[in-house]
XYZ file of C-alpha atoms in Angstrom:
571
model
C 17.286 -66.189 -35.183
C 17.907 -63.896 -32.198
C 14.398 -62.436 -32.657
C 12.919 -65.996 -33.097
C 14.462 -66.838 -29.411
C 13.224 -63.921 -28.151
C 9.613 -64.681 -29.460
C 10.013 -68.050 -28.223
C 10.445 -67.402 -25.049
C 7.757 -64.313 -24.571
C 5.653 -67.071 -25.754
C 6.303 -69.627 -23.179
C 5.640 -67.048 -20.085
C 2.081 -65.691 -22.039
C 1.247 -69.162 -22.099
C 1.431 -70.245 -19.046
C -1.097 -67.281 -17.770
C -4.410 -68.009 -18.999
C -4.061 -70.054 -21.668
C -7.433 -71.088 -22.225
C -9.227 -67.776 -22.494
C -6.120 -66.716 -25.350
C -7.189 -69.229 -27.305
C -10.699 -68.576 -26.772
C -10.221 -64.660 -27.651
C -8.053 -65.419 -30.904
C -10.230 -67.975 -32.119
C -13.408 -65.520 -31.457
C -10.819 -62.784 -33.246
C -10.620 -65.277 -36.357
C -13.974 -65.946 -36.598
C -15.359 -62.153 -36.344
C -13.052 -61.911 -39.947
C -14.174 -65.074 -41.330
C -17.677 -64.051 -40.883
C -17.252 -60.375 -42.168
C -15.897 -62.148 -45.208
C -18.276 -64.607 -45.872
C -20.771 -61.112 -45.627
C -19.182 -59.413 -47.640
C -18.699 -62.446 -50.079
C -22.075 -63.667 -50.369
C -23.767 -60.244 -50.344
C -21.819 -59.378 -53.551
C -23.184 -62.862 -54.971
C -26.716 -62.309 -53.754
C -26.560 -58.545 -55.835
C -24.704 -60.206 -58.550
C -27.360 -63.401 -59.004
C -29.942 -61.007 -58.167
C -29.399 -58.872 -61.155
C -28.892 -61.722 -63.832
C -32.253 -63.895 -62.610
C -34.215 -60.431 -63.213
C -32.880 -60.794 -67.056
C -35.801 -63.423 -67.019
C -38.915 -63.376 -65.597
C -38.984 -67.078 -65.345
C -35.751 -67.108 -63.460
C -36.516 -64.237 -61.510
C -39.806 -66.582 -60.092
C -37.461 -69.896 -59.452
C -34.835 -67.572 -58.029
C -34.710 -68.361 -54.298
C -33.928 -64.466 -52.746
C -34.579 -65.973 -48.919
C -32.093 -68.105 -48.351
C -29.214 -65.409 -48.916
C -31.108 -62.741 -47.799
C -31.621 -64.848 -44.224
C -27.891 -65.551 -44.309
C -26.371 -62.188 -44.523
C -28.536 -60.825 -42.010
C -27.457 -63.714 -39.837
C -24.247 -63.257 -40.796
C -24.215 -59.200 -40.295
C -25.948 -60.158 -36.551
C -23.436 -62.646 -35.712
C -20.133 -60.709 -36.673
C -21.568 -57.839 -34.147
C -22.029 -60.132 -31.648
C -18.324 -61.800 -32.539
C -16.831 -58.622 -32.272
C -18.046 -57.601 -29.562
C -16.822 -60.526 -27.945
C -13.679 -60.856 -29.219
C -12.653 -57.464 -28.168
C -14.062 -58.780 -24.379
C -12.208 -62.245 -24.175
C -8.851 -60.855 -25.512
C -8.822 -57.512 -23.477
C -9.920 -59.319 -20.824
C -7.342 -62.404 -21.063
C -4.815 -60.068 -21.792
C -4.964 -57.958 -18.597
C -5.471 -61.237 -17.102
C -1.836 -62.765 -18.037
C -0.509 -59.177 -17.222
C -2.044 -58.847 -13.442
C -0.518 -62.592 -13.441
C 2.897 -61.068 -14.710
C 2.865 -58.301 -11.934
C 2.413 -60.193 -9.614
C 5.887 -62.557 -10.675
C 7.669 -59.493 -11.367
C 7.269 -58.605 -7.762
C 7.923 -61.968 -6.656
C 10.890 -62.091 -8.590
C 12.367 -58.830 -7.565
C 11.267 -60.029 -3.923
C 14.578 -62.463 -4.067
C 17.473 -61.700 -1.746
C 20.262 -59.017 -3.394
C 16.826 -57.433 -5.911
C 15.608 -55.200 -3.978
C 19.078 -53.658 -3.104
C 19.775 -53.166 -7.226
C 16.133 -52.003 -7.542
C 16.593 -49.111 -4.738
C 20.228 -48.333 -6.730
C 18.441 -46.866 -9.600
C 15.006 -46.237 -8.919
C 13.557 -44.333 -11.790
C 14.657 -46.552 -14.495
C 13.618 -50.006 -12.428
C 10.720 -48.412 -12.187
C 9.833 -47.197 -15.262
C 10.431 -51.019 -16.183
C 8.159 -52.739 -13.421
C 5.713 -50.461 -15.129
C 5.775 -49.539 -19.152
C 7.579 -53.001 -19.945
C 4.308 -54.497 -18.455
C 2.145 -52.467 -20.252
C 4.316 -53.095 -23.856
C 3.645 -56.844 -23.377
C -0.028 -56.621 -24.099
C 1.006 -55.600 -28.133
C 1.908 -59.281 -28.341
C -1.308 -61.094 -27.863
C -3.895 -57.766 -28.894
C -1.638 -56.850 -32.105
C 0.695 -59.588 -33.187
C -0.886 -63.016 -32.028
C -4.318 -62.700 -32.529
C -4.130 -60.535 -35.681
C -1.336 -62.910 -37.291
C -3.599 -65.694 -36.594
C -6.858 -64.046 -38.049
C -4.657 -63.264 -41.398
C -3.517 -66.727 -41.787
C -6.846 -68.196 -41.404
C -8.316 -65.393 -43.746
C -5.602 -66.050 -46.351
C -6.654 -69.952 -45.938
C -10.340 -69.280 -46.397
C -10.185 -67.305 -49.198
C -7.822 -69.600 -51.010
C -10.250 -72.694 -49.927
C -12.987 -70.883 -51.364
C -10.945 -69.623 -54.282
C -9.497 -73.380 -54.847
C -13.598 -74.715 -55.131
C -14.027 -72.742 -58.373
C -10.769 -73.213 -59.612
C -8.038 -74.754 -57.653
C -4.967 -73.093 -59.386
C -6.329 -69.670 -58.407
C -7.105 -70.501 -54.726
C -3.068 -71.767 -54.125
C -1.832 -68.908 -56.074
C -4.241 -66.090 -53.533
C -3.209 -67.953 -50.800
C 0.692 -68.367 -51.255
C 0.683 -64.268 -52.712
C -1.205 -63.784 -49.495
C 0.447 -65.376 -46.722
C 4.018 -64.502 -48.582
C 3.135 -60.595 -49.077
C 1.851 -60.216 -45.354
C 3.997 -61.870 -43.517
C 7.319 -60.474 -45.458
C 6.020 -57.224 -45.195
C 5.501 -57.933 -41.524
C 8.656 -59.233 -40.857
C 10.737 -56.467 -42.723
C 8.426 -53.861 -40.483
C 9.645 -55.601 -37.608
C 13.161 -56.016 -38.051
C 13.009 -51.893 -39.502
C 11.416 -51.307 -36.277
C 13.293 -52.286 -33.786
C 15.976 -49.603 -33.685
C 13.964 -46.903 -33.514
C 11.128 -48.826 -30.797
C 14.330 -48.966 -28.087
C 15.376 -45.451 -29.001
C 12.080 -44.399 -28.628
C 11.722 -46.512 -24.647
C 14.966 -44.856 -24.063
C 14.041 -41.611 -24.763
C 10.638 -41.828 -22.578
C 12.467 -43.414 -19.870
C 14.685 -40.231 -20.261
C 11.866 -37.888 -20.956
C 10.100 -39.408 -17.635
C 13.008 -39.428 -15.170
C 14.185 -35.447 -16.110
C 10.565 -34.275 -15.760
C 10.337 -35.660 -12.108
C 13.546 -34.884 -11.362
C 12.295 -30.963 -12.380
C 9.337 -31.097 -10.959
C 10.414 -32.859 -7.529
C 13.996 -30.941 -7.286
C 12.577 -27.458 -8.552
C 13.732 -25.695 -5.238
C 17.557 -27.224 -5.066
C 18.120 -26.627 -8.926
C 17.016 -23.411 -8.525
C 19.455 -22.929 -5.284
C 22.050 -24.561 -7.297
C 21.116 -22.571 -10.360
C 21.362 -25.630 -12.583
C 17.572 -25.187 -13.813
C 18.009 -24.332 -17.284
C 20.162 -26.771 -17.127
C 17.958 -29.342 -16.446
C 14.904 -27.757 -18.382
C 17.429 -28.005 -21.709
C 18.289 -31.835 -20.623
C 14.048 -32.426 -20.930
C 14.511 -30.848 -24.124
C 17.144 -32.871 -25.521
C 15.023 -35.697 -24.448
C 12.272 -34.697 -25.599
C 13.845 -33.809 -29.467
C 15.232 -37.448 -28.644
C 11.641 -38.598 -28.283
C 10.403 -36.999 -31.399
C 12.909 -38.268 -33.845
C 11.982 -41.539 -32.856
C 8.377 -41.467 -33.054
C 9.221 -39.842 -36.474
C 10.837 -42.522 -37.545
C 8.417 -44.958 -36.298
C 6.075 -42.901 -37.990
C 7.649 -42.839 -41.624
C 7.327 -46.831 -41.770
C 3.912 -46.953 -40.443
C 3.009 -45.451 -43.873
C 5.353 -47.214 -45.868
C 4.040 -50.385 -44.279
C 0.362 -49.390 -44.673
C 1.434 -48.292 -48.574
C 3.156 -51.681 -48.859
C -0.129 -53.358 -47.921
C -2.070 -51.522 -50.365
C -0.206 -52.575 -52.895
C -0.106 -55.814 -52.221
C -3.422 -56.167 -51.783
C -3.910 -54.472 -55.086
C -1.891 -56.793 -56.726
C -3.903 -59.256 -55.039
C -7.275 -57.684 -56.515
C -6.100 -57.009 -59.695
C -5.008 -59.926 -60.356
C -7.709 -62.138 -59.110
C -9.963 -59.771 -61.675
C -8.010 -60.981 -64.482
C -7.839 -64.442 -63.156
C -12.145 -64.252 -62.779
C -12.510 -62.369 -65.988
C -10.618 -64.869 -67.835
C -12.596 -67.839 -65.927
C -16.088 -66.203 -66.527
C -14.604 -65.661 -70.096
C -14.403 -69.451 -70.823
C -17.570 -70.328 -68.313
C -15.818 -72.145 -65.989
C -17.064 -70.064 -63.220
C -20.244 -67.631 -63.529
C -20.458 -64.236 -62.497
C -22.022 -64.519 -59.388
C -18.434 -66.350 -58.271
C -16.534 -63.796 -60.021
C -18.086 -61.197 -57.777
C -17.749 -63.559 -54.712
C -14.093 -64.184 -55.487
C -13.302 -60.048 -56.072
C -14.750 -59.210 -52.427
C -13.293 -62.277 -50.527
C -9.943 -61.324 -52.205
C -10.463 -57.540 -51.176
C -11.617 -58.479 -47.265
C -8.828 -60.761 -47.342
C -5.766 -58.524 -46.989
C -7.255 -56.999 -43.867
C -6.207 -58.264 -41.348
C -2.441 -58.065 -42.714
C -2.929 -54.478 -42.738
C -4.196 -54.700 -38.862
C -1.088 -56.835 -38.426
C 1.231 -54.117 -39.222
C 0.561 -52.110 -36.085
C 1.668 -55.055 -34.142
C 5.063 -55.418 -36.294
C 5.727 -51.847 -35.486
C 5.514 -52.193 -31.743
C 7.222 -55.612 -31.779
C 10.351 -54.641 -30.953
C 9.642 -52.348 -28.088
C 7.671 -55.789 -26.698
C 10.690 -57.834 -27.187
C 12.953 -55.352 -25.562
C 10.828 -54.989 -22.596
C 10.438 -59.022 -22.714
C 14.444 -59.299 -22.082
C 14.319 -56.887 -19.887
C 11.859 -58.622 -17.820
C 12.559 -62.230 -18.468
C 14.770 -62.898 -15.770
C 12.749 -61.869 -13.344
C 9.972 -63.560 -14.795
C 11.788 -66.985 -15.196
C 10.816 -69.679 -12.257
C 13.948 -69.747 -10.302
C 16.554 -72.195 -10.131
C 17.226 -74.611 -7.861
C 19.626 -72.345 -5.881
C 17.075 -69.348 -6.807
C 14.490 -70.896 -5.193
C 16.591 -72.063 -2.023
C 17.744 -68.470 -1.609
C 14.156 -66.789 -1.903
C 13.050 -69.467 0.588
C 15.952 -67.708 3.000
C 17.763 -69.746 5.679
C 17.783 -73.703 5.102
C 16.885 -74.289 8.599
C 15.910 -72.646 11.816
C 18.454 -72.669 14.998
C 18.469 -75.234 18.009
C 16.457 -74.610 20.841
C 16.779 -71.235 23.007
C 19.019 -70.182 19.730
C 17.269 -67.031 17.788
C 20.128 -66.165 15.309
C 23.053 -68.335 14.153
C 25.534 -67.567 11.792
C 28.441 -69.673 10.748
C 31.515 -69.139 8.776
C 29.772 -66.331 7.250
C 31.622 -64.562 3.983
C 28.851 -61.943 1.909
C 29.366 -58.169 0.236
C 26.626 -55.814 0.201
C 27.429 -55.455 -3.104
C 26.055 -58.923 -3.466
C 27.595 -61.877 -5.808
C 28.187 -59.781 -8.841
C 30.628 -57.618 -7.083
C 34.225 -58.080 -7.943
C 36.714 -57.421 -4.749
C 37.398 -58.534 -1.045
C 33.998 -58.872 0.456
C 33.303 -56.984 3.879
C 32.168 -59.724 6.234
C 34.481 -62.598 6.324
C 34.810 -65.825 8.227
C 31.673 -64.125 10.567
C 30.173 -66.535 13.002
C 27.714 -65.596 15.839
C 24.929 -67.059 17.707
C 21.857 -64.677 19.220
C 20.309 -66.859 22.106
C 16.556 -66.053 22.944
C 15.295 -62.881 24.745
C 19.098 -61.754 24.450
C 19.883 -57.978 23.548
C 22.603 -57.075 21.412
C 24.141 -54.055 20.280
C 26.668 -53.929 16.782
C 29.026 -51.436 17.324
C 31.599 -50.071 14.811
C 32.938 -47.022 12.536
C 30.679 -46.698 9.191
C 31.253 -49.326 6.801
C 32.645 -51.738 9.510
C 29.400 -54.365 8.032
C 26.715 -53.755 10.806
C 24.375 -52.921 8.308
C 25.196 -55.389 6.086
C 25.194 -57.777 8.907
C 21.393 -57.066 9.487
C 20.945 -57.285 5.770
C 21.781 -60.779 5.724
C 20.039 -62.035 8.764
C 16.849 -60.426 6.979
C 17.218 -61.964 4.017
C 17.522 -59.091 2.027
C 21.411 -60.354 0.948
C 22.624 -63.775 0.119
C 26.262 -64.750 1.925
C 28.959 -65.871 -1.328
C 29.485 -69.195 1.541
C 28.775 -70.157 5.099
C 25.280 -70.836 6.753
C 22.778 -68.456 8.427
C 19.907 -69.926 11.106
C 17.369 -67.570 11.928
C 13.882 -67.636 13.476
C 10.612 -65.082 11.842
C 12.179 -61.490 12.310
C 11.230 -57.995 11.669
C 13.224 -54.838 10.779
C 13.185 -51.854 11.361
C 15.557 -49.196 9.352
C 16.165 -45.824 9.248
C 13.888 -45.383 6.505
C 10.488 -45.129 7.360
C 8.844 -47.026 4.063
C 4.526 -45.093 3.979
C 2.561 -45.085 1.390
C 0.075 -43.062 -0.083
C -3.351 -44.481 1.500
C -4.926 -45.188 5.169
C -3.288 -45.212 7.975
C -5.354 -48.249 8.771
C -3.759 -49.801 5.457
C -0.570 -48.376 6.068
C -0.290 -50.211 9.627
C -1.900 -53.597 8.098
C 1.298 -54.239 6.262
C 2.564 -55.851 9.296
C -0.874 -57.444 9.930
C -3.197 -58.056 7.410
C -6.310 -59.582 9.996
C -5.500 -56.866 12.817
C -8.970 -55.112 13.829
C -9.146 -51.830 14.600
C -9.320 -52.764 18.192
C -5.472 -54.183 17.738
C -4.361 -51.129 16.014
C -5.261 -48.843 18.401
C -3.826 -50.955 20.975
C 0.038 -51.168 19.084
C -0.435 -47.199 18.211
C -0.986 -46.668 22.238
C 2.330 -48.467 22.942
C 4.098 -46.560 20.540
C 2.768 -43.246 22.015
C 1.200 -42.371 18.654
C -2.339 -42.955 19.758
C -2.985 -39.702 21.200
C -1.767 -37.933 17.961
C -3.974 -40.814 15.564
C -7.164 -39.263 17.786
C -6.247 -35.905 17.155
C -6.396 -36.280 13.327
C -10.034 -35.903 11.634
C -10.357 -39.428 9.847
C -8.670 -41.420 12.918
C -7.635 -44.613 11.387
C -9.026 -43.655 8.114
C -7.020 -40.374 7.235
C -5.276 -40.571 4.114
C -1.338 -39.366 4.221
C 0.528 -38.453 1.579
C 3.584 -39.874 -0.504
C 5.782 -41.334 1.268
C 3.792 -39.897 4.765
C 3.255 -36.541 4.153
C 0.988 -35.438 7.205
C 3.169 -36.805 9.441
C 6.427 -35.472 11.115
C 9.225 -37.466 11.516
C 8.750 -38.479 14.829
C 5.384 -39.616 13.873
C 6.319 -41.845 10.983
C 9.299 -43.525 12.740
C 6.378 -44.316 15.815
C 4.250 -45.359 12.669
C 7.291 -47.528 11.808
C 7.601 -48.749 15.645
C 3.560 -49.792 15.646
C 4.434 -52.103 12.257
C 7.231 -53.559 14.305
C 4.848 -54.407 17.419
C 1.935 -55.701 14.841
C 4.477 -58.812 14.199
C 4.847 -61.162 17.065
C 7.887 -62.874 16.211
C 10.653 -63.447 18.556
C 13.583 -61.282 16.816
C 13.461 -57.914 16.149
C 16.430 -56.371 14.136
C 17.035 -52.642 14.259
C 19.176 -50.346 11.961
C 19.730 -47.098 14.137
C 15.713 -46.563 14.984
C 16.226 -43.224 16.420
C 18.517 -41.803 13.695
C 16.815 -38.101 12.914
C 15.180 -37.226 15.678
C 15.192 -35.007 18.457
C 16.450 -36.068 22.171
C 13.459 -36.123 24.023
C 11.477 -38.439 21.200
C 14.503 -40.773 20.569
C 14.474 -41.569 24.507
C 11.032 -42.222 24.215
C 10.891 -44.184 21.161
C 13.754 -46.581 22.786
C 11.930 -46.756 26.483
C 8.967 -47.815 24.576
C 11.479 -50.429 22.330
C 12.335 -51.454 26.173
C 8.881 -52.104 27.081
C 7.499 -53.953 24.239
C 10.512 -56.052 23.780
C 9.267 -58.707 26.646
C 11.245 -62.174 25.915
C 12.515 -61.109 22.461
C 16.040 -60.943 21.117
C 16.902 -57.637 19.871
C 19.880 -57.113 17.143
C 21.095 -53.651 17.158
C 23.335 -51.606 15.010
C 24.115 -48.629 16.301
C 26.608 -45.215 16.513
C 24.557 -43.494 19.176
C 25.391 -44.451 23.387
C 21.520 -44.298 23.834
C 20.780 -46.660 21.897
C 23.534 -48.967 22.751
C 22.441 -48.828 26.306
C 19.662 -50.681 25.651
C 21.494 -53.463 24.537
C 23.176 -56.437 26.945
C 25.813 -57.399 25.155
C 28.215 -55.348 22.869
C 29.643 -56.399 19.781
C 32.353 -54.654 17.593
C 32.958 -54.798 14.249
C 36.185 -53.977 12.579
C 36.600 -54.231 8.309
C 33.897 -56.859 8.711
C 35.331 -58.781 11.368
C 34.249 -59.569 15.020
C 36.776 -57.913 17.443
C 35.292 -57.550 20.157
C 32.325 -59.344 22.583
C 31.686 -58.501 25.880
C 28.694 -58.683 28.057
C 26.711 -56.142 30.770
C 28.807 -56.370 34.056
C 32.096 -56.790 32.475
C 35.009 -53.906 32.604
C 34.903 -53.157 28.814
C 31.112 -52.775 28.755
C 31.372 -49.365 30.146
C 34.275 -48.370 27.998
C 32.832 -49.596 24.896
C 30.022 -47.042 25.567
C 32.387 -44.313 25.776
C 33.391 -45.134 22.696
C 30.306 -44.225 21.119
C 28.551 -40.916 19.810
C 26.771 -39.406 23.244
C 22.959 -38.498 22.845
């Protein structure tokens, strides 16, 4: 029943990607069979009839040889052209419903509190985003559409069967439908032990070859490399025991289907021989019966593939489900981020604030309680506090990137800035359009001049079009976090929020990362978290956290201001 559910609901999301152009693939998938039977079928009566009107020279001259012959060359044109377009429409819907999926999955693990989880462990969540994708396409290419074409096959051939003799039609088609789909099912259910040992172990086998490849130099240091080279092996033994498996019942299943399609043969040759035998039905239909039975069991056979790979599909659909799921009510309300923006001249309000950067499925005390603030419009201010005092997490939830357990937050469009600098491998031009997708080339050079990056940009041989590496390789890190910088000034929105944007870098490019911060800022708010005086400087009003709690707000000019700075880590 639990694999029923499962199927059920792997269903639902498939159909609601392209539903029209599934149909239109299986049913092109169905007929392709039908037609290679109906070839196969009425060539063996053409031969048959052929060679009995010969007996007889006056029924060799009323013998009609065109007809047939015109039909199985139609038919032999038309299954090539069925084929071929069979295999187009399903590939083709197929990796239509999974760009469609991608592009959910994303959305989904877009939602407040997903990203954080996804960043926790990064190989496996990626491994998942990626190869559970890919598994989904065995359930249209070899389950659906080759369960379907069986069905219908069994169905035609015990039609056809049932117009010579009705008693032998029902019995092909009940031994056929009954055989496959058993054998099918018990595949399945054998199956799907050794398809999630076998993801597990190439998840494994994946994440310790990158981590050997990537970490080469610090195992060595550490001198934990055989180590790690005999972990790949384990996995990698791990691997092969499963594919072995898999392995043994792909022949058992394929020897399963021979036999019952030889049972299926044989005894439609009885059932025909006894027929013919009392001239109920002539030869010609014995030999149509013998090769619609034999072309019959198939697609079964093509089915088993798909009942070998099912439950590696239905693992990676419950792995992916939830994300794939339309959200909830609340869901929804959370992805959408704050229910309302802030009065008039306000930028940032938070009220009665309670959240853990853990997020909801933490157990314990969570770090900000009872928090309420209020960030008025062109207003500067600095969050100040010993690690894990919730500054960070503070700036998590104004972003959107955390959902509070209770209270309200009111925020206007924002950008962030961490101490990560997130490039990718492509353009710089394409790495600087994630901010803005419509900026010209005229814009970009105009941000990368405030940032003080243009000068470096012109020194490179592609300009705007050089290529950097993973994760920026080509650039130093001064470069990237003023790559970072020109992202933040591509966004004209009227809060900026900043996680420690000088973190990492040398004196004299930190000063002039935060003068330029000072420049560009103009009439926007600025939320700060900070350890470093520099940095706090910039800021006109000082705010201290304690264990998650405000204890502390003073403003430029007052006696504490000054003090507060001392407080803090000098340049």
């Amino acid at each position: 029943m639990r694999l029923w559910r499962e199927l059920c609901l792997l269903l639902a999301v498939f159909a609601r990607g392209n539903r029209r152009r599934l149909l239109g693939g299986a049913l092109l998938a169905a007929l392709t069979v039908l037609s290679g039977m109906a070839l196969l079928g009425l060539a063996g009566w053409f031969i048959t009839a052929t060679a009995i009107a010969g007996m007889s020279a006056a029924a060799a001259f009323a013998f009609d040889v065109f007809m047939p012959s015109a039909g199985i060359r139609l038919l032999a044109l038309g299954r090539t052209a069925l084929r071929y377009g069979e295999r187009v429409v399903t590939h083709d819907a197929t990796l239509g419903v999974l760009a469609h999926l991608r592009e959910r999955l994303f959305r989904g693990w877009a939602q407040p509190e997903a990203a954080r989880r996804l960043l926790a462990r990064p190989a496996r969540l990626l491994f998942r985003l990626t190869a559970d994708i890919d598994a989904l396409d065995s359930l249209y290419l070899r389950v659906l559409v080759p369960a379907g074409a069986a069905l219908l096959a069994a169905l035609a051939t015990g039609l056809a069967l049932g117009l010579a003799y009705w008693g032998l039609g029902v019995a092909i088609a009940l031994w056929l439908v009954g055989a496959g789909l058993a054998i099918s099912w018990v595949v399945a259910q054998g199956a799907r032990r050794a398809a999630r040992r076998r993801a597990y172990g190439l998840e494994a086998l994946r994440a310790r070859s990158v981590d050997l490849v990537a970490g080469q130099t610090d195992l060595v240091m550490a001198g934990q490399l055989d180590v790690q080279r005999q972990a790949l092996a384990h996995a990698d033994r791990y691997l092969a025991r499963a594919d072995d498996v898999l392995n043994r019942l792909e022949t058992r299943a394929g020897l399963a289907y021979g036999v019952a399609g030889a049972v299926a043969l044989g005894g439609t040759l009885l059932a025909v021989g006894a027929l013919t035998g009392t001239n109920i039905i002539g030869a010609p239909v014995a030999a149509l019966a013998l090769l619609l039975v034999l072309t019959a069991t198939e697609p079964f056979a093509a089915l088993g593939r798909g009942a070998l790979e099912l439950g590696r599909t239905l693992m990676a659909a419950r792995r992916l489900l939830p994300r794939l799921q339309p959200p909830g009510p609340q869901q929804a309300t959370a992805s959408r981020g704050p229910a309302s923006e802030p009065a008039h001249g306000v930028v940032l309000q938070l009220t009665a604030i309670t959240a853990d950067p853990a997020g909801h499925e933490a157990p314990g005390t969570p770090l900000l309680q009872d928090l309420s603030f209020m960030l008025h419009t062109g207003e500067r201010v600095a969050l100040i506090g010993p690690s894990g005092a919730g500054k960070s997490t503070l700036l998590s939830l104004v972003a959107g990137e955390l959902v509070p357990h209770c209270g309200t937050v009111q925020t206007q469009r924002h950008s962030l800035l961490t101490q990560r600098t997130e490039l990718f491998q492509d353009s710089l031009r394409d790495n600087l359009r994630i901010a803005d997708p419509g900026a010209d080339d005229a814009r970009l050079w105009q941000v990368l001049e405030a940032a003080g990056l243009a000068h470096d940009v012109r020194a490179l041989p592609g300009l705007l079009d050089t290529r950097l590496g993973e994760g920026g390789l080509g650039l130093s890190g001064g470069q990237a976090r003023r790559l970072a910088l020109t992202r933040l000034l591509l966004r004209q929105v009227p809060l900026w929020l900043l996680d420690e944007p000088t973190e990492g870098l040398d004196p004299a490019t930190a000063r002039d990362v935060l003068e330029r911060l000072r420049e560009q800022a103009g009439a926007r708010a600025i939320l700060l978290a900070t350890h470093v005086r520099r940095e706090a400087a910039l800021a006109d009003r000082l705010v201290s956290l304690q264990h998650g709690c405000m204890v502390a707000d003073v403003r430029r000019g007052d006696a504490q201001f000054e003090a507060m700075l001392g407080t803090l880590r000098p340049d």
